[in-house]
Amino acid sequence: MHRHEGDAAPTQPRLLGPAEIRDLAELLGVTPTKKLGQNFVHDANTVRRIVQTAGVRPGETVLEIGPGLGSLTLGLLEAGAAVVAVEIDGRLAEQLPHTVTLMQPGTELTVVHEDALRVTDVPGDPVRLVANLPYNISVPVLLHLLEHVPSLASGIVMVQAEVGYRLAAEPGSKVYGGPSVKAAWYGDWRIAGQVSRMVFWPVPNVDSVLVGFERHEVPGTEAERRATFEVIDAAFGQRRKMLRQALAGVLGGSAAAASAVLERAGVDPQARGEQLGVADFLRIARAAAQP
Protein backbone atom coordinates (compact mmCIF):
# COMPACT_ATOMS: atom_id res chain seq x y z
CA MET A 1 0.00 0.00 0.00
CA HIS A 2 1.37 3.39 -0.91
CA ARG A 3 0.89 5.77 1.96
CA HIS A 4 0.93 9.56 1.97
CA GLU A 5 3.63 11.03 4.14
CA GLY A 6 0.97 13.22 5.75
CA ASP A 7 -0.42 10.12 7.50
CA ALA A 8 2.74 9.58 9.56
CA ALA A 9 4.08 11.60 12.44
CA PRO A 10 6.90 13.72 11.01
CA THR A 11 9.40 12.34 13.56
CA GLN A 12 8.81 8.69 12.68
CA PRO A 13 11.87 7.12 11.00
CA ARG A 14 11.09 5.54 7.68
CA LEU A 15 12.27 2.34 6.07
CA LEU A 16 12.19 1.39 2.40
CA GLY A 17 9.23 -0.49 0.94
CA PRO A 18 8.81 -2.14 -2.51
CA ALA A 19 7.81 1.12 -4.21
CA GLU A 20 10.78 3.10 -2.81
CA ILE A 21 13.19 0.29 -3.72
CA ARG A 22 12.03 0.28 -7.34
CA ASP A 23 12.04 4.11 -7.56
CA LEU A 24 15.58 4.26 -6.19
CA ALA A 25 16.84 1.53 -8.51
CA GLU A 26 15.30 3.33 -11.48
CA LEU A 27 16.74 6.67 -10.39
CA LEU A 28 20.24 5.14 -10.22
CA GLY A 29 19.87 2.98 -13.29
CA VAL A 30 20.61 -0.06 -11.12
CA THR A 31 19.57 -3.46 -12.38
CA PRO A 32 20.31 -6.03 -9.66
CA THR A 33 23.07 -8.25 -11.01
CA LYS A 34 23.75 -11.94 -10.43
CA LYS A 35 27.46 -11.19 -10.67
CA LEU A 36 27.37 -9.01 -7.54
CA GLY A 37 24.79 -11.30 -5.93
CA GLN A 38 22.41 -8.37 -5.44
CA ASN A 39 18.96 -9.04 -4.01
CA PHE A 40 17.40 -6.04 -2.31
CA VAL A 41 15.20 -6.50 0.76
CA HIS A 42 11.96 -4.53 0.48
CA ASP A 43 10.10 -5.67 3.61
CA ALA A 44 10.35 -3.41 6.67
CA ASN A 45 9.20 -6.16 9.07
CA THR A 46 12.03 -8.44 7.94
CA VAL A 47 14.54 -5.61 8.36
CA ARG A 48 13.33 -4.92 11.91
CA ARG A 49 13.43 -8.64 12.75
CA ILE A 50 17.06 -8.88 11.59
CA VAL A 51 18.04 -5.82 13.64
CA GLN A 52 16.23 -7.23 16.69
CA THR A 53 17.75 -10.72 16.26
CA ALA A 54 21.19 -9.11 16.08
CA GLY A 55 20.59 -7.39 19.43
CA VAL A 56 21.65 -3.99 18.08
CA ARG A 57 21.89 -1.40 20.89
CA PRO A 58 21.70 2.39 20.66
CA GLY A 59 25.12 4.03 20.52
CA GLU A 60 27.12 1.07 19.25
CA THR A 61 28.88 0.92 15.89
CA VAL A 62 27.65 -1.71 13.45
CA LEU A 63 29.43 -2.86 10.28
CA GLU A 64 27.25 -3.54 7.25
CA ILE A 65 28.55 -5.14 4.05
CA GLY A 66 26.78 -4.54 0.73
CA PRO A 67 24.12 -2.08 1.94
CA GLY A 68 22.67 -1.85 -1.57
CA LEU A 69 19.81 0.64 -1.63
CA GLY A 70 19.83 1.00 2.15
CA SER A 71 16.95 -1.14 3.50
CA LEU A 72 18.93 -2.70 6.35
CA THR A 73 21.06 0.45 6.84
CA LEU A 74 17.92 2.43 7.70
CA GLY A 75 16.79 -0.31 10.09
CA LEU A 76 20.14 -0.23 11.92
CA LEU A 77 20.08 3.57 12.15
CA GLU A 78 16.49 3.46 13.39
CA ALA A 79 17.71 1.25 16.28
CA GLY A 80 20.16 4.00 17.28
CA ALA A 81 23.37 2.43 15.96
CA ALA A 82 26.13 4.24 14.09
CA VAL A 83 26.64 2.39 10.80
CA VAL A 84 29.81 1.81 8.80
CA ALA A 85 28.68 0.51 5.39
CA VAL A 86 31.10 -1.06 2.88
CA GLU A 87 29.74 -0.89 -0.67
CA ILE A 88 31.60 -1.92 -3.84
CA ASP A 89 29.09 -0.36 -6.31
CA GLY A 90 29.92 3.33 -6.83
CA ARG A 91 26.36 4.44 -7.62
CA LEU A 92 24.99 2.77 -4.51
CA ALA A 93 27.82 4.10 -2.30
CA GLU A 94 27.15 7.63 -3.54
CA GLN A 95 23.37 7.46 -3.13
CA LEU A 96 23.25 5.91 0.36
CA PRO A 97 24.02 9.10 2.36
CA HIS A 98 21.30 10.96 0.40
CA THR A 99 18.72 8.26 1.15
CA VAL A 100 19.64 8.35 4.84
CA THR A 101 19.51 12.16 5.03
CA LEU A 102 16.09 12.09 3.43
CA MET A 103 14.54 9.28 5.46
CA GLN A 104 16.42 9.42 8.75
CA PRO A 105 18.15 12.77 9.16
CA GLY A 106 20.50 13.23 12.10
CA THR A 107 21.73 9.62 12.14
CA GLU A 108 25.36 8.53 11.91
CA LEU A 109 26.49 6.82 8.70
CA THR A 110 29.98 6.26 7.25
CA VAL A 111 30.20 4.82 3.75
CA VAL A 112 33.36 3.00 2.67
CA HIS A 113 33.41 2.58 -1.13
CA GLU A 114 35.54 -0.55 -1.35
CA ASP A 115 35.50 -4.27 -2.01
CA ALA A 116 34.69 -6.05 1.27
CA LEU A 117 37.19 -8.78 0.36
CA ARG A 118 40.00 -6.20 0.28
CA VAL A 119 39.09 -3.84 3.09
CA THR A 120 41.47 -4.23 6.03
CA ASP A 121 41.01 -1.02 7.96
CA VAL A 122 37.44 -0.30 8.99
CA PRO A 123 36.76 3.03 10.75
CA GLY A 124 34.97 3.25 14.09
CA ASP A 125 35.89 -0.16 15.59
CA PRO A 126 32.47 -1.76 14.93
CA VAL A 127 31.43 -4.32 17.56
CA ARG A 128 28.75 -6.04 15.51
CA LEU A 129 28.38 -7.24 11.93
CA VAL A 130 24.86 -7.12 10.47
CA ALA A 131 24.55 -7.73 6.74
CA ASN A 132 22.62 -9.23 3.86
CA LEU A 133 25.71 -10.81 2.29
CA PRO A 134 26.05 -11.27 -1.47
CA TYR A 135 25.57 -15.00 -1.94
CA ASN A 136 28.56 -15.76 -4.13
CA ILE A 137 31.15 -14.38 -1.68
CA SER A 138 29.55 -14.77 1.75
CA VAL A 139 32.05 -17.25 3.27
CA PRO A 140 35.25 -15.53 2.03
CA VAL A 141 33.88 -12.15 3.20
CA LEU A 142 33.05 -13.48 6.68
CA LEU A 143 36.46 -15.10 7.13
CA HIS A 144 38.21 -11.98 5.81
CA LEU A 145 36.35 -9.66 8.20
CA LEU A 146 36.90 -11.91 11.23
CA GLU A 147 40.61 -11.94 10.42
CA HIS A 148 40.99 -8.20 9.81
CA VAL A 149 38.38 -6.52 12.07
CA PRO A 150 39.20 -7.73 15.60
CA SER A 151 36.66 -5.36 17.19
CA LEU A 152 33.75 -7.46 15.80
CA ALA A 153 32.39 -9.42 18.77
CA SER A 154 29.19 -10.80 17.26
CA GLY A 155 26.93 -10.63 14.27
CA ILE A 156 23.91 -11.72 12.28
CA VAL A 157 24.25 -12.26 8.55
CA MET A 158 21.70 -13.25 5.97
CA VAL A 159 23.09 -15.86 3.59
CA GLN A 160 21.92 -18.56 1.21
CA ALA A 161 20.39 -21.37 3.32
CA GLU A 162 22.87 -23.98 2.11
CA VAL A 163 25.81 -21.75 3.13
CA GLY A 164 24.22 -20.91 6.48
CA TYR A 165 23.73 -24.55 7.43
CA ARG A 166 27.30 -25.28 6.43
CA LEU A 167 28.65 -22.45 8.61
CA ALA A 168 26.67 -23.62 11.63
CA ALA A 169 27.33 -27.36 11.12
CA GLU A 170 28.98 -29.54 13.77
CA PRO A 171 31.56 -32.29 13.03
CA GLY A 172 29.91 -35.45 11.69
CA SER A 173 27.09 -33.59 9.94
CA LYS A 174 26.60 -34.18 6.20
CA VAL A 175 27.02 -30.47 5.40
CA TYR A 176 30.06 -29.98 7.68
CA GLY A 177 33.04 -28.84 5.60
CA GLY A 178 35.99 -26.48 5.29
CA PRO A 179 33.93 -23.32 5.90
CA SER A 180 32.45 -24.84 9.10
CA VAL A 181 35.90 -25.52 10.59
CA LYS A 182 37.40 -22.19 9.54
CA ALA A 183 34.42 -20.27 10.95
CA ALA A 184 34.78 -22.22 14.23
CA TRP A 185 38.35 -20.90 14.54
CA TYR A 186 36.88 -17.45 15.23
CA GLY A 187 33.62 -18.10 17.04
CA ASP A 188 30.48 -20.09 17.79
CA TRP A 189 27.85 -20.18 15.03
CA ARG A 190 24.10 -20.85 15.00
CA ILE A 191 21.10 -20.65 12.69
CA ALA A 192 19.08 -17.70 13.97
CA GLY A 193 16.03 -17.78 11.68
CA GLN A 194 14.60 -18.35 8.21
CA VAL A 195 13.91 -15.62 5.66
CA SER A 196 11.21 -15.84 2.98
CA ARG A 197 12.33 -15.38 -0.62
CA MET A 198 9.37 -13.05 -1.10
CA VAL A 199 11.01 -10.20 0.87
CA PHE A 200 13.64 -9.76 -1.87
CA TRP A 201 13.66 -7.96 -5.18
CA PRO A 202 14.30 -9.67 -7.45
CA VAL A 203 12.97 -12.87 -5.83
CA PRO A 204 15.99 -15.21 -5.61
CA ASN A 205 15.72 -18.88 -6.59
CA VAL A 206 17.22 -20.02 -3.27
CA ASP A 207 16.13 -19.88 0.36
CA SER A 208 17.90 -17.68 2.90
CA VAL A 209 18.69 -18.01 6.59
CA LEU A 210 20.04 -15.77 9.32
CA VAL A 211 23.28 -17.01 10.82
CA GLY A 212 24.52 -15.66 14.13
CA PHE A 213 28.01 -15.79 15.61
CA GLU A 214 29.70 -14.88 18.89
CA ARG A 215 33.44 -14.41 18.65
CA HIS A 216 35.66 -16.35 21.03
CA GLU A 217 39.38 -16.17 21.58
CA VAL A 218 41.24 -17.79 18.70
CA PRO A 219 42.87 -21.11 19.66
CA GLY A 220 46.30 -20.40 18.16
CA THR A 221 48.69 -17.88 16.64
CA GLU A 222 48.32 -16.35 13.16
CA ALA A 223 51.04 -18.67 11.78
CA GLU A 224 49.21 -21.65 13.32
CA ARG A 225 45.93 -20.47 11.79
CA ARG A 226 47.47 -20.41 8.31
CA ALA A 227 48.98 -23.88 8.80
CA THR A 228 45.69 -25.22 10.21
CA PHE A 229 43.65 -23.76 7.31
CA GLU A 230 46.03 -25.43 4.86
CA VAL A 231 45.41 -28.80 6.56
CA ILE A 232 41.63 -28.13 6.51
CA ASP A 233 41.73 -27.34 2.75
CA ALA A 234 43.62 -30.58 2.05
CA ALA A 235 41.30 -32.68 4.24
CA PHE A 236 38.14 -31.43 2.55
CA GLY A 237 39.66 -31.22 -0.94
CA GLN A 238 39.36 -35.03 -1.00
CA ARG A 239 36.75 -35.54 1.69
CA ARG A 240 35.96 -39.16 0.80
CA LYS A 241 39.54 -40.21 1.48
CA MET A 242 41.02 -41.14 4.85
CA LEU A 243 43.14 -38.40 6.35
CA ARG A 244 46.40 -40.28 5.85
CA GLN A 245 45.76 -40.13 2.08
CA ALA A 246 44.04 -36.74 1.88
CA LEU A 247 46.82 -35.08 3.90
CA ALA A 248 49.79 -36.87 2.33
CA GLY A 249 50.58 -33.83 0.17
CA VAL A 250 50.79 -31.38 3.09
CA LEU A 251 52.22 -33.75 5.72
CA GLY A 252 55.47 -35.09 4.33
CA GLY A 253 54.55 -36.32 0.87
CA SER A 254 53.38 -39.86 1.64
CA ALA A 255 50.56 -41.67 3.46
CA ALA A 256 53.13 -43.13 5.87
CA ALA A 257 54.57 -39.70 6.74
CA ALA A 258 51.04 -38.30 7.15
CA SER A 259 50.08 -41.23 9.42
CA ALA A 260 53.08 -40.54 11.66
CA VAL A 261 52.08 -36.86 12.07
CA LEU A 262 48.42 -37.79 12.68
CA GLU A 263 49.39 -40.33 15.35
CA ARG A 264 51.60 -37.74 17.01
CA ALA A 265 48.57 -35.43 17.05
CA GLY A 266 46.38 -38.13 18.60
CA VAL A 267 44.18 -38.36 15.49
CA ASP A 268 43.21 -41.66 13.84
CA PRO A 269 44.91 -41.76 10.39
CA GLN A 270 41.85 -43.63 9.06
CA ALA A 271 39.42 -40.90 10.13
CA ARG A 272 37.92 -38.51 7.60
CA GLY A 273 37.96 -34.71 7.72
CA GLU A 274 34.28 -34.35 8.57
CA GLN A 275 34.79 -36.15 11.88
CA LEU A 276 37.28 -33.58 13.23
CA GLY A 277 36.72 -30.29 15.01
CA VAL A 278 38.91 -27.20 14.75
CA ALA A 279 40.97 -28.24 17.81
CA ASP A 280 41.87 -31.54 16.09
CA PHE A 281 43.03 -29.74 12.94
CA LEU A 282 45.14 -27.37 15.05
CA ARG A 283 46.76 -30.35 16.80
CA ILE A 284 47.63 -31.82 13.39
CA ALA A 285 49.21 -28.51 12.27
CA ARG A 286 51.21 -28.31 15.52
CA ALA A 287 52.37 -31.93 15.21
CA ALA A 288 53.47 -31.23 11.63
CA ALA A 289 55.54 -28.26 12.80
CA GLN A 290 57.46 -30.35 15.32
CA PRO A 291 60.98 -31.20 14.16
mmCIF file of N, CA, C and O in Angstrom, residues 2 5 52 64 67 74 92 114 121 159 176 199 207 209 235 243 265 273:
data_model
loop_
_atom_site.group_PDB
_atom_site.id
_atom_site.type_symbol
_atom_site.label_atom_id
_atom_site.label_comp_id
_atom_site.label_asym_id
_atom_site.label_seq_id
_atom_site.Cartn_x
_atom_site.Cartn_y
_atom_site.Cartn_z
ATOM 1 N N HIS A 2 0.595 2.160 -0.870
ATOM 2 C CA HIS A 2 1.375 3.394 -0.914
ATOM 3 C C HIS A 2 0.723 4.390 0.037
ATOM 4 O O HIS A 2 -0.459 4.668 -0.065
ATOM 5 N N GLU A 5 2.791 10.684 2.995
ATOM 6 C CA GLU A 5 3.629 11.030 4.139
ATOM 7 C C GLU A 5 2.837 11.780 5.211
ATOM 8 O O GLU A 5 3.145 11.731 6.367
ATOM 9 N N GLN A 52 16.584 -6.744 15.354
ATOM 10 C CA GLN A 52 16.233 -7.225 16.691
ATOM 11 C C GLN A 52 16.994 -8.513 17.025
ATOM 12 O O GLN A 52 17.534 -8.669 18.119
ATOM 13 N N GLU A 64 28.136 -2.925 8.242
ATOM 14 C CA GLU A 64 27.252 -3.541 7.252
ATOM 15 C C GLU A 64 28.022 -3.705 5.947
ATOM 16 O O GLU A 64 28.739 -2.792 5.530
ATOM 17 N N PRO A 67 25.395 -2.681 1.529
ATOM 18 C CA PRO A 67 24.117 -2.083 1.938
ATOM 19 C C PRO A 67 23.115 -1.923 0.804
ATOM 20 O O PRO A 67 21.918 -1.779 1.055
ATOM 21 N N LEU A 74 18.926 1.588 7.042
ATOM 22 C CA LEU A 74 17.921 2.435 7.695
ATOM 23 C C LEU A 74 17.383 1.757 8.957
ATOM 24 O O LEU A 74 17.119 2.410 9.964
ATOM 25 N N LEU A 92 25.682 3.049 -5.775
ATOM 26 C CA LEU A 92 24.995 2.770 -4.508
ATOM 27 C C LEU A 92 25.705 3.472 -3.352
ATOM 28 O O LEU A 92 25.061 4.036 -2.460
ATOM 29 N N GLU A 114 34.448 0.402 -1.132
ATOM 30 C CA GLU A 114 35.536 -0.547 -1.345
ATOM 31 C C GLU A 114 34.979 -1.954 -1.485
ATOM 32 O O GLU A 114 33.828 -2.222 -1.140
ATOM 33 N N ASP A 121 41.015 -2.032 6.911
ATOM 34 C CA ASP A 121 41.012 -1.023 7.963
ATOM 35 C C ASP A 121 39.641 -0.366 7.995
ATOM 36 O O ASP A 121 39.339 0.486 7.174
ATOM 37 N N VAL A 159 22.360 -15.164 4.660
ATOM 38 C CA VAL A 159 23.092 -15.858 3.592
ATOM 39 C C VAL A 159 22.172 -16.908 2.966
ATOM 40 O O VAL A 159 21.111 -17.232 3.504
ATOM 41 N N TYR A 176 28.844 -30.492 7.035
ATOM 42 C CA TYR A 176 30.060 -29.979 7.678
ATOM 43 C C TYR A 176 31.198 -30.004 6.659
ATOM 44 O O TYR A 176 31.386 -30.982 5.940
ATOM 45 N N VAL A 199 10.644 -11.537 0.355
ATOM 46 C CA VAL A 199 11.007 -10.204 0.868
ATOM 47 C C VAL A 199 12.101 -9.555 0.020
ATOM 48 O O VAL A 199 12.531 -8.441 0.296
ATOM 49 N N ASP A 207 16.609 -20.326 -0.955
ATOM 50 C CA ASP A 207 16.129 -19.882 0.357
ATOM 51 C C ASP A 207 17.272 -19.221 1.129
ATOM 52 O O ASP A 207 18.447 -19.479 0.856
ATOM 53 N N VAL A 209 18.778 -17.883 5.137
ATOM 54 C CA VAL A 209 18.690 -18.014 6.588
ATOM 55 C C VAL A 209 19.503 -16.909 7.243
ATOM 56 O O VAL A 209 20.392 -16.314 6.617
ATOM 57 N N ALA A 235 42.197 -31.641 3.723
ATOM 58 C CA ALA A 235 41.300 -32.684 4.236
ATOM 59 C C ALA A 235 39.967 -32.688 3.499
ATOM 60 O O ALA A 235 39.408 -33.743 3.201
ATOM 61 N N LEU A 243 42.221 -39.519 6.162
ATOM 62 C CA LEU A 243 43.143 -38.396 6.353
ATOM 63 C C LEU A 243 44.572 -38.728 5.941
ATOM 64 O O LEU A 243 45.280 -37.883 5.418
ATOM 65 N N ALA A 265 49.606 -36.386 16.666
ATOM 66 C CA ALA A 265 48.567 -35.425 17.049
ATOM 67 C C ALA A 265 47.419 -36.091 17.813
ATOM 68 O O ALA A 265 46.499 -35.420 18.279
ATOM 69 N N GLY A 273 37.983 -36.110 7.280
ATOM 70 C CA GLY A 273 37.959 -34.713 7.716
ATOM 71 C C GLY A 273 36.695 -34.301 8.450
ATOM 72 O O GLY A 273 36.738 -33.559 9.429
#
